[in-house]
PDB file of C-alpha atoms in Angstrom:
ATOM      1  CA  LYS A   1      -9.138  28.324 -42.273  1.00 69.00           C
ATOM      2  CA  ALA A   2      -5.512  28.917 -43.190  1.00 81.00           C
ATOM      3  CA  GLY A   3      -4.854  30.351 -46.632  1.00 93.00           C
ATOM      4  CA  VAL A   4      -2.413  29.234 -49.264  1.00 96.00           C
ATOM      5  CA  THR A   5       1.139  29.436 -48.031  1.00 96.00           C
ATOM      6  CA  GLN A   6       4.277  29.636 -50.108  1.00 97.00           C
ATOM      7  CA  THR A   7       7.844  29.230 -49.007  1.00 97.00           C
ATOM      8  CA  PRO A   8      10.231  30.851 -49.207  1.00 97.00           C
ATOM      9  CA  ARG A   9       8.857  34.333 -49.814  1.00 96.00           C
ATOM     10  CA  TYR A  10      12.107  35.651 -51.267  1.00 97.00           C
ATOM     11  CA  LEU A  11      14.958  33.883 -52.952  1.00 96.00           C
ATOM     12  CA  ILE A  12      18.162  35.012 -54.609  1.00 98.00           C
ATOM     13  CA  LYS A  13      20.028  32.600 -56.837  1.00 97.00           C
ATOM     14  CA  THR A  14      22.725  32.782 -59.480  1.00 97.00           C
ATOM     15  CA  ARG A  15      22.560  31.638 -63.076  1.00 97.00           C
ATOM     16  CA  GLY A  16      22.939  27.912 -63.524  1.00 97.00           C
ATOM     17  CA  GLN A  17      21.675  27.023 -60.072  1.00 98.00           C
ATOM     18  CA  GLN A  18      18.423  25.245 -59.407  1.00 97.00           C
ATOM     19  CA  VAL A  19      15.613  26.183 -57.064  1.00 98.00           C
ATOM     20  CA  THR A  20      12.652  24.498 -55.407  1.00 98.00           C
ATOM     21  CA  LEU A  21       9.568  26.417 -54.347  1.00 98.00           C
ATOM     22  CA  SER A  22       6.901  25.047 -52.070  1.00 98.00           C
ATOM     23  CA  CYS A  23       3.159  25.585 -51.866  1.00 98.00           C
ATOM     24  CA  SER A  24       0.693  24.399 -49.239  1.00 97.00           C
ATOM     25  CA  PRO A  25      -2.893  24.676 -50.441  1.00 97.00           C
ATOM     26  CA  ILE A  26      -5.979  25.341 -48.399  1.00 96.00           C
ATOM     27  CA  SER A  27      -7.046  22.250 -46.515  1.00 94.00           C
ATOM     28  CA  GLY A  28      -9.340  20.116 -48.667  1.00 92.00           C
ATOM     29  CA  HIS A  29      -8.251  21.645 -51.952  1.00 93.00           C
ATOM     30  CA  ARG A  30      -6.964  19.105 -54.440  1.00 93.00           C
ATOM     31  CA  SER A  31      -5.900  21.371 -57.279  1.00 94.00           C
ATOM     32  CA  VAL A  32      -2.705  23.394 -57.223  1.00 96.00           C
ATOM     33  CA  SER A  33      -1.722  25.673 -60.087  1.00 95.00           C
ATOM     34  CA  TRP A  34       1.532  27.524 -60.563  1.00 97.00           C
ATOM     35  CA  TYR A  35       1.995  30.843 -62.345  1.00 96.00           C
ATOM     36  CA  GLN A  36       4.913  33.034 -63.284  1.00 96.00           C
ATOM     37  CA  GLN A  37       4.285  36.757 -63.069  1.00 94.00           C
ATOM     38  CA  THR A  38       6.564  39.329 -64.666  1.00 91.00           C
ATOM     39  CA  PRO A  39       5.925  42.993 -65.479  1.00 84.00           C
ATOM     40  CA  GLY A  40       6.144  42.481 -69.212  1.00 76.00           C
ATOM     41  CA  GLN A  41       4.353  39.145 -69.593  1.00 81.00           C
ATOM     42  CA  GLY A  42       1.644  39.340 -66.980  1.00 83.00           C
ATOM     43  CA  LEU A  43       0.415  36.111 -65.431  1.00 89.00           C
ATOM     44  CA  GLN A  44       1.636  33.023 -67.259  1.00 92.00           C
ATOM     45  CA  PHE A  45       0.381  29.561 -66.438  1.00 92.00           C
ATOM     46  CA  LEU A  46       3.039  26.977 -65.669  1.00 95.00           C
ATOM     47  CA  PHE A  47       1.157  23.833 -64.727  1.00 93.00           C
ATOM     48  CA  GLU A  48      -1.659  22.424 -62.663  1.00 94.00           C
ATOM     49  CA  TYR A  49      -1.702  19.378 -60.438  1.00 95.00           C
ATOM     50  CA  PHE A  50      -4.792  17.584 -59.230  1.00 93.00           C
ATOM     51  CA  SER A  51      -4.646  14.504 -57.020  1.00 92.00           C
ATOM     52  CA  GLU A  52      -0.906  14.153 -57.635  1.00 94.00           C
ATOM     53  CA  THR A  53      -1.289  14.177 -61.428  1.00 94.00           C
ATOM     54  CA  GLN A  54      -0.321  16.958 -63.779  1.00 93.00           C
ATOM     55  CA  ARG A  55      -3.528  17.919 -65.559  1.00 90.00           C
ATOM     56  CA  ASN A  56      -2.525  20.967 -67.549  1.00 88.00           C
ATOM     57  CA  LYS A  57       0.746  22.449 -68.664  1.00 91.00           C
ATOM     58  CA  GLY A  58       1.706  25.842 -70.039  1.00 91.00           C
ATOM     59  CA  ASN A  59       4.352  26.694 -72.614  1.00 91.00           C
ATOM     60  CA  PHE A  60       7.465  26.611 -70.501  1.00 95.00           C
ATOM     61  CA  PRO A  61      10.683  24.706 -71.153  1.00 96.00           C
ATOM     62  CA  GLY A  62      11.420  21.421 -69.462  1.00 96.00           C
ATOM     63  CA  ARG A  63      13.614  23.205 -66.928  1.00 97.00           C
ATOM     64  CA  PHE A  64      10.387  23.966 -65.126  1.00 98.00           C
ATOM     65  CA  SER A  65       8.889  20.977 -63.380  1.00 97.00           C
ATOM     66  CA  GLY A  66       6.571  20.269 -60.529  1.00 97.00           C
ATOM     67  CA  ARG A  67       4.994  17.626 -58.429  1.00 97.00           C
ATOM     68  CA  GLN A  68       2.197  17.192 -55.941  1.00 97.00           C
ATOM     69  CA  PHE A  69       2.214  15.049 -52.857  1.00 96.00           C
ATOM     70  CA  SER A  70      -0.563  12.964 -51.372  1.00 95.00           C
ATOM     71  CA  ASN A  71      -1.423  15.753 -48.903  1.00 93.00           C
ATOM     72  CA  SER A  72      -1.879  18.104 -51.914  1.00 94.00           C
ATOM     73  CA  ARG A  73       1.211  20.124 -51.099  1.00 97.00           C
ATOM     74  CA  SER A  74       3.105  20.988 -54.231  1.00 98.00           C
ATOM     75  CA  GLU A  75       6.614  21.892 -55.236  1.00 98.00           C
ATOM     76  CA  MET A  76       7.980  23.397 -58.381  1.00 98.00           C
ATOM     77  CA  ASN A  77      11.563  23.148 -59.479  1.00 98.00           C
ATOM     78  CA  VAL A  78      13.512  25.264 -61.900  1.00 97.00           C
ATOM     79  CA  SER A  79      16.841  23.897 -63.011  1.00 95.00           C
ATOM     80  CA  THR A  80      19.701  25.726 -64.706  1.00 96.00           C
ATOM     81  CA  LEU A  81      18.365  29.125 -63.789  1.00 97.00           C
ATOM     82  CA  GLU A  82      18.501  31.956 -66.304  1.00 97.00           C
ATOM     83  CA  LEU A  83      18.283  35.689 -65.723  1.00 97.00           C
ATOM     84  CA  GLY A  84      14.858  35.677 -67.372  1.00 95.00           C
ATOM     85  CA  ASP A  85      13.514  33.379 -64.687  1.00 97.00           C
ATOM     86  CA  SER A  86      13.466  36.281 -62.263  1.00 97.00           C
ATOM     87  CA  ALA A  87       9.800  36.682 -61.427  1.00 96.00           C
ATOM     88  CA  LEU A  88       7.087  36.350 -58.843  1.00 96.00           C
ATOM     89  CA  TYR A  89       5.924  32.738 -58.718  1.00 97.00           C
ATOM     90  CA  LEU A  90       2.355  32.356 -57.571  1.00 96.00           C
ATOM     91  CA  CYS A  91       0.612  29.247 -56.390  1.00 96.00           C
ATOM     92  CA  ALA A  92      -3.167  28.898 -56.376  1.00 96.00           C
ATOM     93  CA  SER A  93      -5.390  26.199 -54.977  1.00 95.00           C
ATOM     94  CA  SER A  94      -8.996  25.264 -55.624  1.00 92.00           C
ATOM     95  CA  LEU A  95     -11.424  22.502 -54.796  1.00 89.00           C
ATOM     96  CA  ALA A  96     -11.822  21.376 -58.387  1.00 83.00           C
ATOM     97  CA  LEU A  97      -9.700  21.788 -61.473  1.00 82.00           C
ATOM     98  CA  ALA A  98      -8.852  25.362 -62.371  1.00 80.00           C
ATOM     99  CA  GLY A  99     -11.240  26.380 -65.089  1.00 77.00           C
ATOM    100  CA  ALA A 100     -14.199  24.977 -63.235  1.00 78.00           C
ATOM    101  CA  ARG A 101     -16.693  27.222 -61.531  1.00 80.00           C
ATOM    102  CA  ASP A 102     -14.680  27.365 -58.328  1.00 84.00           C
ATOM    103  CA  GLU A 103     -12.579  30.266 -57.253  1.00 89.00           C
ATOM    104  CA  GLN A 104      -8.824  29.947 -57.123  1.00 92.00           C
ATOM    105  CA  PHE A 105      -7.149  31.027 -53.904  1.00 94.00           C
ATOM    106  CA  PHE A 106      -3.707  32.505 -54.348  1.00 95.00           C
ATOM    107  CA  GLY A 107      -0.717  32.527 -52.080  1.00 96.00           C
ATOM    108  CA  PRO A 108       1.426  35.652 -51.627  1.00 95.00           C
ATOM    109  CA  GLY A 109       4.048  34.343 -54.029  1.00 96.00           C
ATOM    110  CA  THR A 110       7.768  33.658 -53.992  1.00 97.00           C
ATOM    111  CA  ARG A 111       9.917  36.445 -55.391  1.00 96.00           C
ATOM    112  CA  LEU A 112      12.836  34.822 -57.226  1.00 97.00           C
ATOM    113  CA  THR A 113      15.793  36.935 -58.275  1.00 97.00           C
ATOM    114  CA  VAL A 114      18.435  35.385 -60.510  1.00 97.00           C
ATOM    115  CA  LEU A 115      21.778  37.164 -60.596  1.00 96.00           C
TER     116      LEU A 115
ATOM    117  CA  ALA B   1      -7.701  30.238 -80.374  1.00 63.00           C
ATOM    118  CA  GLN B   2      -9.174  31.113 -77.027  1.00 75.00           C
ATOM    119  CA  SER B   3      -8.016  34.447 -75.748  1.00 87.00           C
ATOM    120  CA  VAL B   4      -8.689  37.210 -73.269  1.00 92.00           C
ATOM    121  CA  THR B   5      -8.017  40.830 -74.106  1.00 95.00           C
ATOM    122  CA  GLN B   6      -7.912  43.532 -71.494  1.00 95.00           C
ATOM    123  CA  LEU B   7      -7.998  46.889 -73.199  1.00 93.00           C
ATOM    124  CA  GLY B   8      -5.600  49.313 -71.573  1.00 90.00           C
ATOM    125  CA  SER B   9      -2.692  48.037 -69.547  1.00 92.00           C
ATOM    126  CA  HIS B  10      -2.864  51.200 -67.427  1.00 95.00           C
ATOM    127  CA  VAL B  11      -5.985  53.096 -66.432  1.00 97.00           C
ATOM    128  CA  SER B  12      -5.996  56.243 -64.330  1.00 97.00           C
ATOM    129  CA  VAL B  13      -9.088  57.749 -62.707  1.00 97.00           C
ATOM    130  CA  SER B  14      -9.784  60.413 -60.142  1.00 97.00           C
ATOM    131  CA  GLU B  15     -11.119  59.508 -56.737  1.00 97.00           C
ATOM    132  CA  GLY B  16     -14.907  59.405 -56.934  1.00 97.00           C
ATOM    133  CA  ALA B  17     -14.972  58.849 -60.686  1.00 98.00           C
ATOM    134  CA  LEU B  18     -16.368  55.845 -62.518  1.00 98.00           C
ATOM    135  CA  VAL B  19     -14.055  52.884 -62.920  1.00 98.00           C
ATOM    136  CA  LEU B  20     -14.383  50.919 -66.160  1.00 98.00           C
ATOM    137  CA  LEU B  21     -11.963  48.097 -66.921  1.00 98.00           C
ATOM    138  CA  ARG B  22     -12.567  46.296 -70.187  1.00 97.00           C
ATOM    139  CA  CYS B  23     -12.337  42.586 -70.888  1.00 96.00           C
ATOM    140  CA  ASN B  24     -13.160  40.841 -74.150  1.00 96.00           C
ATOM    141  CA  TYR B  25     -12.795  37.135 -74.718  1.00 93.00           C
ATOM    142  CA  SER B  26     -13.120  34.431 -77.273  1.00 88.00           C
ATOM    143  CA  SER B  27     -14.467  31.088 -76.185  1.00 79.00           C
ATOM    144  CA  SER B  28     -15.588  27.907 -77.868  1.00 72.00           C
ATOM    145  CA  VAL B  29     -18.135  27.079 -75.171  1.00 75.00           C
ATOM    146  CA  PRO B  30     -20.313  29.073 -72.754  1.00 79.00           C
ATOM    147  CA  PRO B  31     -17.607  30.598 -70.635  1.00 84.00           C
ATOM    148  CA  TYR B  32     -17.069  30.991 -66.957  1.00 90.00           C
ATOM    149  CA  LEU B  33     -15.704  34.502 -66.396  1.00 93.00           C
ATOM    150  CA  PHE B  34     -13.695  35.880 -63.514  1.00 95.00           C
ATOM    151  CA  TRP B  35     -12.202  39.124 -62.307  1.00 97.00           C
ATOM    152  CA  TYR B  36      -9.334  38.980 -59.834  1.00 97.00           C
ATOM    153  CA  VAL B  37      -7.541  41.828 -58.079  1.00 97.00           C
ATOM    154  CA  GLN B  38      -3.949  41.958 -56.922  1.00 95.00           C
ATOM    155  CA  TYR B  39      -2.906  44.537 -54.363  1.00 93.00           C
ATOM    156  CA  PRO B  40       0.782  45.426 -54.112  1.00 89.00           C
ATOM    157  CA  ASN B  41       2.945  42.638 -52.734  1.00 84.00           C
ATOM    158  CA  GLN B  42       0.023  40.244 -52.468  1.00 87.00           C
ATOM    159  CA  GLY B  43      -1.439  37.333 -54.358  1.00 90.00           C
ATOM    160  CA  LEU B  44      -4.614  37.591 -56.385  1.00 94.00           C
ATOM    161  CA  GLN B  45      -8.079  37.459 -54.884  1.00 94.00           C
ATOM    162  CA  LEU B  46     -11.431  36.946 -56.522  1.00 95.00           C
ATOM    163  CA  LEU B  47     -13.544  40.050 -57.089  1.00 97.00           C
ATOM    164  CA  LEU B  48     -16.463  38.353 -58.821  1.00 96.00           C
ATOM    165  CA  LYS B  49     -17.377  35.612 -61.244  1.00 94.00           C
ATOM    166  CA  TYR B  50     -20.029  34.666 -63.762  1.00 93.00           C
ATOM    167  CA  THR B  51     -20.934  31.050 -64.353  1.00 90.00           C
ATOM    168  CA  THR B  52     -24.632  30.923 -65.224  1.00 86.00           C
ATOM    169  CA  GLY B  53     -27.791  32.858 -64.503  1.00 87.00           C
ATOM    170  CA  ALA B  54     -28.024  36.611 -64.072  1.00 89.00           C
ATOM    171  CA  THR B  55     -25.630  38.372 -66.380  1.00 90.00           C
ATOM    172  CA  LEU B  56     -25.010  41.292 -64.016  1.00 95.00           C
ATOM    173  CA  VAL B  57     -22.742  40.067 -61.281  1.00 96.00           C
ATOM    174  CA  LYS B  58     -21.942  41.935 -58.093  1.00 96.00           C
ATOM    175  CA  GLY B  59     -18.666  41.410 -56.316  1.00 95.00           C
ATOM    176  CA  ILE B  60     -16.726  42.657 -53.359  1.00 95.00           C
ATOM    177  CA  ASN B  61     -15.768  46.266 -52.678  1.00 94.00           C
ATOM    178  CA  GLY B  62     -18.609  47.674 -54.787  1.00 96.00           C
ATOM    179  CA  PHE B  63     -17.461  46.205 -58.094  1.00 97.00           C
ATOM    180  CA  GLU B  64     -19.780  44.638 -60.621  1.00 97.00           C
ATOM    181  CA  ALA B  65     -19.493  43.208 -64.115  1.00 97.00           C
ATOM    182  CA  GLU B  66     -21.913  42.363 -66.864  1.00 95.00           C
ATOM    183  CA  PHE B  67     -21.628  39.380 -69.149  1.00 94.00           C
ATOM    184  CA  LYS B  68     -22.631  40.386 -72.681  1.00 94.00           C
ATOM    185  CA  LYS B  69     -22.624  37.352 -74.888  1.00 90.00           C
ATOM    186  CA  SER B  70     -23.287  39.250 -78.105  1.00 91.00           C
ATOM    187  CA  GLU B  71     -20.287  41.480 -77.456  1.00 92.00           C
ATOM    188  CA  THR B  72     -18.146  38.713 -75.879  1.00 93.00           C
ATOM    189  CA  SER B  73     -17.373  41.128 -73.095  1.00 95.00           C
ATOM    190  CA  PHE B  74     -17.203  41.099 -69.317  1.00 96.00           C
ATOM    191  CA  HIS B  75     -16.319  44.649 -68.344  1.00 97.00           C
ATOM    192  CA  LEU B  76     -15.697  45.555 -64.715  1.00 98.00           C
ATOM    193  CA  THR B  77     -17.198  48.707 -63.259  1.00 98.00           C
ATOM    194  CA  LYS B  78     -17.404  50.606 -60.014  1.00 98.00           C
ATOM    195  CA  PRO B  79     -19.467  53.800 -59.735  1.00 97.00           C
ATOM    196  CA  SER B  80     -17.050  55.704 -57.517  1.00 97.00           C
ATOM    197  CA  ALA B  81     -13.341  54.990 -57.255  1.00 97.00           C
ATOM    198  CA  HIS B  82     -11.589  54.940 -53.929  1.00 97.00           C
ATOM    199  CA  MET B  83      -7.886  55.323 -53.295  1.00 96.00           C
ATOM    200  CA  SER B  84      -7.815  51.774 -51.971  1.00 96.00           C
ATOM    201  CA  ASP B  85      -8.904  50.470 -55.400  1.00 97.00           C
ATOM    202  CA  ALA B  86      -5.439  51.111 -56.809  1.00 97.00           C
ATOM    203  CA  ALA B  87      -4.280  47.653 -57.823  1.00 96.00           C
ATOM    204  CA  GLU B  88      -3.757  45.266 -60.730  1.00 96.00           C
ATOM    205  CA  TYR B  89      -6.907  43.701 -62.160  1.00 97.00           C
ATOM    206  CA  PHE B  90      -7.009  40.470 -64.102  1.00 96.00           C
ATOM    207  CA  CYS B  91      -9.785  39.050 -66.223  1.00 96.00           C
ATOM    208  CA  ALA B  92      -9.868  35.282 -66.733  1.00 93.00           C
ATOM    209  CA  VAL B  93     -12.011  33.010 -68.853  1.00 91.00           C
ATOM    210  CA  SER B  94     -12.596  29.329 -68.395  1.00 87.00           C
ATOM    211  CA  ASP B  95     -12.681  27.626 -71.740  1.00 78.00           C
ATOM    212  CA  LYS B  96     -12.784  24.057 -72.924  1.00 71.00           C
ATOM    213  CA  ALA B  97      -9.478  22.223 -73.319  1.00 65.00           C
ATOM    214  CA  GLY B  98      -9.992  18.622 -74.336  1.00 66.00           C
ATOM    215  CA  ASN B  99     -12.180  17.002 -71.730  1.00 66.00           C
ATOM    216  CA  ASN B 100     -11.445  19.689 -69.192  1.00 71.00           C
ATOM    217  CA  ARG B 101     -11.772  23.393 -68.866  1.00 74.00           C
ATOM    218  CA  LYS B 102      -8.728  25.635 -68.758  1.00 80.00           C
ATOM    219  CA  LEU B 103      -8.298  29.137 -67.393  1.00 86.00           C
ATOM    220  CA  ILE B 104      -7.104  31.753 -69.862  1.00 88.00           C
ATOM    221  CA  TRP B 105      -5.794  34.964 -68.320  1.00 92.00           C
ATOM    222  CA  GLY B 106      -5.649  38.492 -69.577  1.00 93.00           C
ATOM    223  CA  LEU B 107      -2.457  40.493 -69.212  1.00 92.00           C
ATOM    224  CA  GLY B 108      -3.915  42.666 -66.507  1.00 94.00           C
ATOM    225  CA  THR B 109      -4.835  46.316 -66.101  1.00 96.00           C
ATOM    226  CA  SER B 110      -3.104  48.504 -63.581  1.00 96.00           C
ATOM    227  CA  LEU B 111      -5.548  50.952 -62.007  1.00 97.00           C
ATOM    228  CA  ALA B 112      -4.273  54.187 -60.540  1.00 97.00           C
ATOM    229  CA  VAL B 113      -6.588  56.395 -58.484  1.00 97.00           C
ATOM    230  CA  ASN B 114      -5.642  60.055 -58.221  1.00 96.00           C
ATOM    231  CA  PRO B 115      -6.711  62.245 -55.296  1.00 94.00           C
TER     232      PRO B 115
END
């Protein structure tokens, strides 16, 4: 069974630009969660989608948005990039909602660098 | 508020020594508890989890953790550290959020194993 895939793996952007990251969950998984990981802040939850609906949201500004398609693939978008958005963005999928008993399966992440 | 505290952002042990990574939590309901590991340049993977039943949980790579309700702890241990255990370890707690459960993450503990 293929794991969670994220594209692209590396991305360099400049301040003010926008970026779209993609995540393909494990086949059959309906929940996709997004996280931002930075050395100083650890793993911070962005949002979770389940069956195309946003079910949970973290404390990030509106510049961060996401969506989920009918095949469970998900995208997240960051508009008007800031230097502080430089981070590893991780996607995780699970059968049920995150927070349930099920394990989350993580992709390798997209490393975003904002110059 | 629900929270997860991982004591010690950096832990260093010698090869063959006991590994003890601490996790304390606060939860408004019986929690589901997880330990994840992140090797360099990879996503996270599940080490072990507690949902119900036996409070001593065994995971992959020789790790185990014990759920102690009275101490609100879920510490991770391994009797003998191996060089390959060097990684970032995250504790997570599933707690109630409205009608759903939500995952709360600790900030992580970086484990170094010295030869």
